[in-house]
Amino acid sequence: MAELRRRGPAALPPGERLTGGFLHDVRRVVLADGSRVVVKRIGRRSDASGARRFRLGESVARAALRSSVPAVPAYFIEAGDPVLRVGDTELLIYPNIPGTVLSTAEHAIDPALCRRAGELLFRIHRMRLPGRPFVAAGETPLWDTTVDVPWARLIRALRRRTGSRLTAADATLLTHWSEAYAAVLPRLSQRVSVGHGDLAPRNVIVHEQGDAVIDWEHAGLTEPWTELAVLALDWSSNARGRLHGPAFRAALHGYVRNGSAGPPDADALVGRAGRLLAWSLYNAQLALRDVSGPHLERVETTVQLLHVQAESMVELTEWFIQVP
């Protein structure tokens, strides 16, 4: 630890770069004593609350572990703080969990795994936590509306500055989803529970003893049916967003069969679109400032997902409200 403080992150071995980590550098590192840990170097964030956001997420992960959810929280490095600040760098250090990180790009979509994912999410939503930590972090259960975003102008700017392939038809789609999300947001916001925030296949490790849930950065308040819609689509879609119906229904069944309160709300599917809109806007703004980064590809991929969802909404809605 003293060497790390003196030399900064350079004191750590280079390590093995791990998959995931859209915003951060994540590596598996072998320490001098032969033990393995996972080190996450927190990337630059859009506001000054990054470390506070991570502390909240880690507090949820520890509460989840106490509630028998197989969470993997970061180590407390000193004074009960999971965030280690070294100069201008902030680090989190996690246990290394041997196993397989799931990815729909690399593994066949498996309804049995989707059912387990739905069960995991229900167990997280069942948790009870005091409200004070969430208020302190300024946490809200859903994403801001994008109804006032000038999508057509934004796409024209992307085409001019980055060579984007997005079109006026894409701007029309984004405007449609923005209006739909703004219409359902007040009602969706009335339901709140504790959630993981990103329970995608890349954040679940399958190992000999079962599952391990990692990356609690976005944990906090959530609208439960919307998080279920996000999970069901993430786990049952391929890399191009094409849906596997039995897997989608299995994820819903894994959640609902554990005793959820009331029938699923199909407006949550529009809530999922709200998340994709927020991610598109965030990356579009970054792409205009940094044309060499991965941001434009993320925008175009996310817009494709919104197209697929629009084409599938009739059957998605039927499956969502008819889940046994």
Short mmCIF file of C-alpha atoms in Angstrom, two decimals:
data_model
loop_
_atom_site.label_atom_id
_atom_site.label_comp_id
_atom_site.label_asym_id
_atom_site.label_seq_id
_atom_site.Cartn_x
_atom_site.Cartn_y
_atom_site.Cartn_z
CA MET A 1 0.00 0.00 0.00
CA ALA A 2 2.85 2.39 0.83
CA GLU A 3 4.45 1.66 -2.55
CA LEU A 4 1.13 2.26 -4.27
CA ARG A 5 0.79 5.61 -2.55
CA ARG A 6 4.35 6.61 -3.40
CA ARG A 7 4.39 5.58 -7.06
CA GLY A 8 0.70 5.64 -7.87
CA PRO A 9 -0.92 3.06 -10.19
CA ALA A 10 2.50 2.46 -11.80
CA ALA A 11 3.30 0.38 -8.71
CA LEU A 12 0.75 -2.21 -9.86
CA PRO A 13 1.67 -4.88 -12.43
CA PRO A 14 0.12 -4.25 -15.87
CA GLY A 15 -2.32 -7.09 -15.38
CA GLU A 16 -4.79 -8.64 -17.80
CA ARG A 17 -7.36 -6.32 -19.35
CA LEU A 18 -10.85 -7.62 -18.70
CA THR A 19 -13.95 -7.36 -20.84
CA GLY A 20 -16.55 -4.74 -20.06
CA GLY A 21 -15.66 -1.49 -18.39
CA PHE A 22 -17.28 1.00 -20.82
CA LEU A 23 -16.14 3.93 -18.71
CA HIS A 24 -13.23 2.52 -16.73
CA ASP A 25 -10.05 0.49 -17.02
CA VAL A 26 -10.53 -2.95 -15.39
CA ARG A 27 -7.67 -5.43 -14.98
CA ARG A 28 -6.87 -8.67 -13.20
CA VAL A 29 -3.59 -8.18 -11.36
CA VAL A 30 -1.25 -10.68 -9.68
CA LEU A 31 0.21 -9.18 -6.51
CA ALA A 32 3.69 -9.81 -5.12
CA ASP A 33 2.39 -12.54 -2.78
CA GLY A 34 0.83 -14.41 -5.73
CA SER A 35 -2.77 -13.49 -4.91
CA ARG A 36 -5.06 -12.15 -7.63
CA VAL A 37 -7.31 -9.13 -7.42
CA VAL A 38 -9.33 -7.10 -9.91
CA VAL A 39 -8.45 -3.40 -10.05
CA LYS A 40 -10.84 -0.84 -11.51
CA ARG A 41 -9.39 2.56 -12.35
CA ILE A 42 -12.30 4.98 -12.33
CA GLY A 43 -12.52 6.90 -15.60
CA ARG A 44 -13.32 10.55 -15.98
CA ARG A 45 -16.94 11.28 -15.21
CA SER A 46 -19.28 14.01 -16.31
CA ASP A 47 -19.65 15.46 -12.81
CA ALA A 48 -17.84 15.68 -9.50
CA SER A 49 -19.92 13.00 -7.77
CA GLY A 50 -18.11 9.98 -9.26
CA ALA A 51 -16.51 8.69 -6.05
CA ARG A 52 -19.73 9.30 -4.11
CA ARG A 53 -21.65 7.33 -6.76
CA PHE A 54 -19.24 4.40 -6.35
CA ARG A 55 -19.49 4.52 -2.56
CA LEU A 56 -23.28 4.32 -2.82
CA GLY A 57 -23.06 1.38 -5.22
CA GLU A 58 -20.65 -0.44 -2.96
CA SER A 59 -22.94 0.14 0.04
CA VAL A 60 -25.76 -1.51 -1.92
CA ALA A 61 -23.47 -4.41 -2.88
CA ARG A 62 -22.59 -5.02 0.77
CA ALA A 63 -26.24 -4.85 1.79
CA ALA A 64 -27.05 -7.31 -1.00
CA LEU A 65 -24.41 -9.71 0.28
CA ARG A 66 -25.94 -9.51 3.75
CA SER A 67 -29.29 -10.33 2.15
CA SER A 68 -27.84 -13.51 0.59
CA VAL A 69 -27.56 -12.04 -2.90
CA PRO A 70 -24.23 -13.28 -4.39
CA ALA A 71 -22.75 -9.78 -4.73
CA VAL A 72 -19.04 -9.05 -5.09
CA PRO A 73 -18.32 -5.75 -3.31
CA ALA A 74 -14.96 -4.00 -3.37
CA TYR A 75 -12.52 -4.36 -0.49
CA PHE A 76 -12.47 -1.67 2.17
CA ILE A 77 -8.94 -0.34 1.73
CA GLU A 78 -8.72 2.09 4.63
CA ALA A 79 -11.07 3.77 7.10
CA GLY A 80 -14.01 1.80 5.73
CA ASP A 81 -13.73 3.43 2.29
CA PRO A 82 -13.79 1.28 -0.87
CA VAL A 83 -12.38 4.09 -3.04
CA LEU A 84 -8.59 4.42 -2.90
CA ARG A 85 -7.37 7.81 -4.08
CA VAL A 86 -3.76 7.98 -5.26
CA GLY A 87 -2.90 11.44 -6.60
CA ASP A 88 -5.47 12.16 -9.32
CA THR A 89 -6.39 8.47 -9.72
CA GLU A 90 -9.25 6.68 -7.95
CA LEU A 91 -9.15 2.89 -7.65
CA LEU A 92 -11.45 0.12 -6.46
CA ILE A 93 -9.99 -3.29 -5.65
CA TYR A 94 -12.15 -6.42 -5.83
CA PRO A 95 -11.75 -10.13 -5.10
CA ASN A 96 -10.89 -12.17 -8.17
CA ILE A 97 -13.72 -14.64 -8.85
CA PRO A 98 -12.60 -17.57 -11.05
CA GLY A 99 -15.35 -18.41 -13.47
CA THR A 100 -16.99 -17.41 -16.74
CA VAL A 101 -18.25 -13.89 -17.39
CA LEU A 102 -21.39 -14.26 -19.45
CA SER A 103 -21.78 -12.40 -22.73
CA THR A 104 -24.53 -12.73 -25.30
CA ALA A 105 -21.90 -12.04 -27.96
CA GLU A 106 -19.92 -15.14 -26.96
CA HIS A 107 -22.45 -17.55 -25.44
CA ALA A 108 -25.65 -19.02 -26.80
CA ILE A 109 -28.75 -17.37 -25.37
CA ASP A 110 -29.90 -19.80 -22.70
CA PRO A 111 -33.45 -19.62 -21.26
CA ALA A 112 -32.24 -21.35 -18.08
CA LEU A 113 -29.68 -18.61 -17.48
CA CYS A 114 -32.30 -15.97 -18.27
CA ARG A 115 -34.59 -17.49 -15.65
CA ARG A 116 -31.77 -17.37 -13.08
CA ALA A 117 -31.14 -13.73 -13.97
CA GLY A 118 -34.79 -12.90 -13.34
CA GLU A 119 -34.62 -14.67 -9.98
CA LEU A 120 -31.48 -12.70 -9.03
CA LEU A 121 -33.15 -9.42 -9.89
CA PHE A 122 -36.19 -10.26 -7.77
CA ARG A 123 -33.94 -10.97 -4.80
CA ILE A 124 -32.26 -7.59 -5.23
CA HIS A 125 -35.58 -5.75 -5.54
CA ARG A 126 -36.80 -7.45 -2.35
CA MET A 127 -34.05 -5.73 -0.32
CA ARG A 128 -34.92 -2.91 2.05
CA LEU A 129 -32.48 -0.06 2.56
CA PRO A 130 -32.80 3.31 4.34
CA GLY A 131 -33.42 6.27 2.07
CA ARG A 132 -30.73 8.54 3.48
CA PRO A 133 -27.76 7.22 1.41
CA PHE A 134 -29.71 7.65 -1.84
CA VAL A 135 -30.80 11.19 -1.00
CA ALA A 136 -27.19 12.08 -0.22
CA ALA A 137 -26.09 10.85 -3.64
CA GLY A 138 -28.89 12.64 -5.49
CA GLU A 139 -30.06 9.27 -6.79
CA THR A 140 -33.28 8.97 -8.81
CA PRO A 141 -35.04 5.77 -9.95
CA LEU A 142 -35.24 6.60 -13.68
CA TRP A 143 -33.43 8.59 -16.37
CA ASP A 144 -34.17 12.19 -17.31
CA THR A 145 -36.53 12.75 -20.20
CA THR A 146 -34.98 13.59 -23.58
CA VAL A 147 -38.14 15.12 -25.04
CA ASP A 148 -36.46 18.53 -25.43
CA VAL A 149 -33.37 17.13 -27.20
CA PRO A 150 -33.15 18.39 -30.83
CA TRP A 151 -32.35 14.96 -32.23
CA ALA A 152 -32.44 16.01 -35.89
CA ARG A 153 -29.91 18.78 -35.28
CA LEU A 154 -27.76 16.52 -33.15
CA ILE A 155 -27.65 13.83 -35.85
CA ARG A 156 -26.78 16.39 -38.51
CA ALA A 157 -23.88 17.52 -36.32
CA LEU A 158 -22.72 13.93 -35.90
CA ARG A 159 -22.84 13.34 -39.64
CA ARG A 160 -20.88 16.51 -40.33
CA ARG A 161 -18.18 16.07 -37.68
CA THR A 162 -17.82 12.30 -37.37
CA GLY A 163 -19.09 10.81 -40.62
CA SER A 164 -21.93 9.08 -38.79
CA ARG A 165 -24.29 6.88 -40.79
CA LEU A 166 -27.32 7.99 -38.78
CA THR A 167 -30.15 9.49 -40.84
CA ALA A 168 -33.21 11.69 -40.55
CA ALA A 169 -35.26 8.51 -40.05
CA ASP A 170 -33.16 7.76 -36.96
CA ALA A 171 -33.86 11.26 -35.64
CA THR A 172 -37.59 10.64 -36.14
CA LEU A 173 -37.32 7.38 -34.19
CA LEU A 174 -35.44 9.05 -31.32
CA THR A 175 -38.04 11.81 -31.19
CA HIS A 176 -40.86 9.24 -31.11
CA TRP A 177 -39.28 7.31 -28.23
CA SER A 178 -38.51 10.54 -26.34
CA GLU A 179 -42.16 11.59 -26.50
CA ALA A 180 -43.34 8.12 -25.47
CA TYR A 181 -40.95 8.03 -22.51
CA ALA A 182 -41.95 11.51 -21.34
CA ALA A 183 -45.59 10.39 -21.36
CA VAL A 184 -45.05 7.33 -19.10
CA LEU A 185 -42.29 8.74 -16.85
CA PRO A 186 -44.58 10.35 -14.21
CA ARG A 187 -46.44 7.09 -13.61
CA LEU A 188 -43.36 4.86 -13.71
CA SER A 189 -41.64 7.14 -11.19
CA GLN A 190 -44.26 6.32 -8.55
CA ARG A 191 -42.73 2.85 -8.00
CA VAL A 192 -39.31 2.64 -6.38
CA SER A 193 -37.14 -0.21 -5.15
CA VAL A 194 -33.45 -0.98 -4.72
CA GLY A 195 -31.80 -2.19 -7.91
CA HIS A 196 -28.48 -3.22 -9.43
CA GLY A 197 -28.76 -0.79 -12.33
CA ASP A 198 -26.90 -2.90 -14.90
CA LEU A 199 -27.63 -6.60 -14.38
CA ALA A 200 -26.50 -7.54 -17.89
CA PRO A 201 -24.80 -10.87 -18.77
CA ARG A 202 -21.37 -9.18 -18.64
CA ASN A 203 -21.93 -8.47 -14.94
CA VAL A 204 -22.64 -12.05 -13.87
CA ILE A 205 -19.87 -14.61 -13.33
CA VAL A 206 -20.85 -18.28 -13.36
CA HIS A 207 -18.54 -20.37 -11.17
CA GLU A 208 -18.52 -23.73 -9.39
CA GLN A 209 -20.57 -22.48 -6.43
CA GLY A 210 -23.18 -20.64 -8.50
CA ASP A 211 -23.40 -17.05 -9.70
CA ALA A 212 -21.55 -13.89 -8.66
CA VAL A 213 -22.94 -10.42 -9.42
CA ILE A 214 -20.29 -7.78 -10.12
CA ASP A 215 -20.14 -4.07 -11.06
CA TRP A 216 -22.56 -2.36 -8.67
CA GLU A 217 -21.58 1.12 -9.87
CA HIS A 218 -25.13 1.98 -10.93
CA ALA A 219 -26.88 0.36 -7.95
CA GLY A 220 -29.39 2.45 -6.06
CA LEU A 221 -33.01 3.39 -6.56
CA THR A 222 -34.82 1.93 -9.55
CA GLU A 223 -38.28 1.42 -11.01
CA PRO A 224 -38.60 -2.37 -10.67
CA TRP A 225 -40.63 -3.26 -13.77
CA THR A 226 -38.39 -1.09 -15.94
CA GLU A 227 -35.27 -2.81 -14.62
CA LEU A 228 -36.94 -6.16 -15.35
CA ALA A 229 -37.70 -5.04 -18.93
CA VAL A 230 -34.06 -3.97 -19.36
CA LEU A 231 -32.81 -7.29 -17.97
CA ALA A 232 -35.18 -9.44 -20.05
CA LEU A 233 -34.15 -7.71 -23.29
CA ASP A 234 -30.43 -7.66 -22.43
CA TRP A 235 -30.36 -11.37 -21.64
CA SER A 236 -32.55 -12.56 -24.52
CA SER A 237 -31.10 -10.50 -27.41
CA ASN A 238 -28.07 -11.17 -29.58
CA ALA A 239 -25.36 -8.61 -30.35
CA ARG A 240 -27.59 -7.03 -33.03
CA GLY A 241 -30.53 -6.79 -30.64
CA ARG A 242 -32.53 -9.61 -32.24
CA LEU A 243 -34.82 -11.20 -29.70
CA HIS A 244 -35.12 -14.83 -28.62
CA GLY A 245 -38.70 -15.14 -27.38
CA PRO A 246 -38.37 -18.18 -25.06
CA ALA A 247 -35.38 -16.57 -23.32
CA PHE A 248 -37.27 -13.27 -22.86
CA ARG A 249 -40.24 -15.06 -21.32
CA ALA A 250 -37.93 -17.16 -19.12
CA ALA A 251 -36.39 -14.01 -17.61
CA LEU A 252 -39.86 -12.65 -16.83
CA HIS A 253 -40.97 -15.98 -15.37
CA GLY A 254 -37.88 -16.22 -13.13
CA TYR A 255 -38.80 -12.84 -11.65
CA VAL A 256 -42.57 -13.15 -11.37
CA ARG A 257 -42.73 -16.69 -9.99
CA ASN A 258 -40.95 -15.55 -6.84
CA GLY A 259 -43.97 -13.50 -5.75
CA SER A 260 -43.75 -10.05 -7.34
CA ALA A 261 -46.43 -7.56 -6.31
CA GLY A 262 -49.03 -7.16 -9.03
CA PRO A 263 -48.90 -7.89 -12.77
CA PRO A 264 -46.05 -6.53 -14.91
CA ASP A 265 -46.54 -3.01 -16.30
CA ALA A 266 -45.95 -2.93 -20.07
CA ASP A 267 -45.06 0.78 -19.90
CA ALA A 268 -41.77 -0.46 -18.42
CA LEU A 269 -40.78 -1.42 -21.96
CA VAL A 270 -40.93 2.28 -22.84
CA GLY A 271 -38.88 2.89 -19.70
CA ARG A 272 -36.20 0.65 -21.18
CA ALA A 273 -36.22 2.86 -24.28
CA GLY A 274 -35.70 5.83 -21.95
CA ARG A 275 -32.49 4.25 -20.73
CA LEU A 276 -31.26 3.74 -24.29
CA LEU A 277 -32.12 7.36 -25.12
CA ALA A 278 -30.07 8.63 -22.18
CA TRP A 279 -27.11 6.44 -23.22
CA SER A 280 -27.40 7.65 -26.83
CA LEU A 281 -27.42 11.29 -25.79
CA TYR A 282 -24.48 10.85 -23.42
CA ASN A 283 -22.33 9.20 -26.10
CA ALA A 284 -23.43 11.57 -28.86
CA GLN A 285 -22.24 14.52 -26.79
CA LEU A 286 -18.91 12.78 -26.17
CA ALA A 287 -18.55 11.86 -29.85
CA LEU A 288 -18.82 15.50 -30.86
CA ARG A 289 -15.88 16.29 -28.56
CA ASP A 290 -13.79 13.17 -29.27
CA VAL A 291 -14.19 11.75 -32.78
CA SER A 292 -11.48 9.12 -32.19
CA GLY A 293 -13.17 7.42 -29.24
CA PRO A 294 -15.74 4.59 -29.16
CA HIS A 295 -18.66 6.94 -28.56
CA LEU A 296 -20.05 7.14 -32.10
CA GLU A 297 -20.17 3.36 -32.43
CA ARG A 298 -22.09 3.19 -29.16
CA VAL A 299 -24.63 5.73 -30.40
CA GLU A 300 -25.20 3.86 -33.65
CA THR A 301 -25.46 0.49 -31.87
CA THR A 302 -27.97 1.90 -29.37
CA VAL A 303 -30.11 3.46 -32.09
CA GLN A 304 -30.20 0.05 -33.79
CA LEU A 305 -31.51 -1.46 -30.52
CA LEU A 306 -34.26 1.17 -30.44
CA HIS A 307 -35.24 0.26 -34.00
CA VAL A 308 -35.44 -3.43 -33.08
CA GLN A 309 -37.53 -2.65 -30.01
CA ALA A 310 -39.92 -0.51 -32.05
CA GLU A 311 -40.40 -3.36 -34.52
CA SER A 312 -41.03 -5.87 -31.70
CA MET A 313 -43.26 -3.84 -29.36
CA VAL A 314 -46.50 -5.68 -30.11
CA GLU A 315 -45.15 -9.12 -29.19
CA LEU A 316 -43.00 -7.73 -26.37
CA THR A 317 -46.07 -6.14 -24.80
CA GLU A 318 -48.07 -9.36 -25.11
CA TRP A 319 -45.30 -11.40 -23.49
CA PHE A 320 -44.80 -8.84 -20.74
CA ILE A 321 -48.42 -8.69 -19.59
CA GLN A 322 -49.17 -12.39 -20.11
CA VAL A 323 -46.25 -13.79 -18.16
CA PRO A 324 -47.53 -16.58 -15.85
#
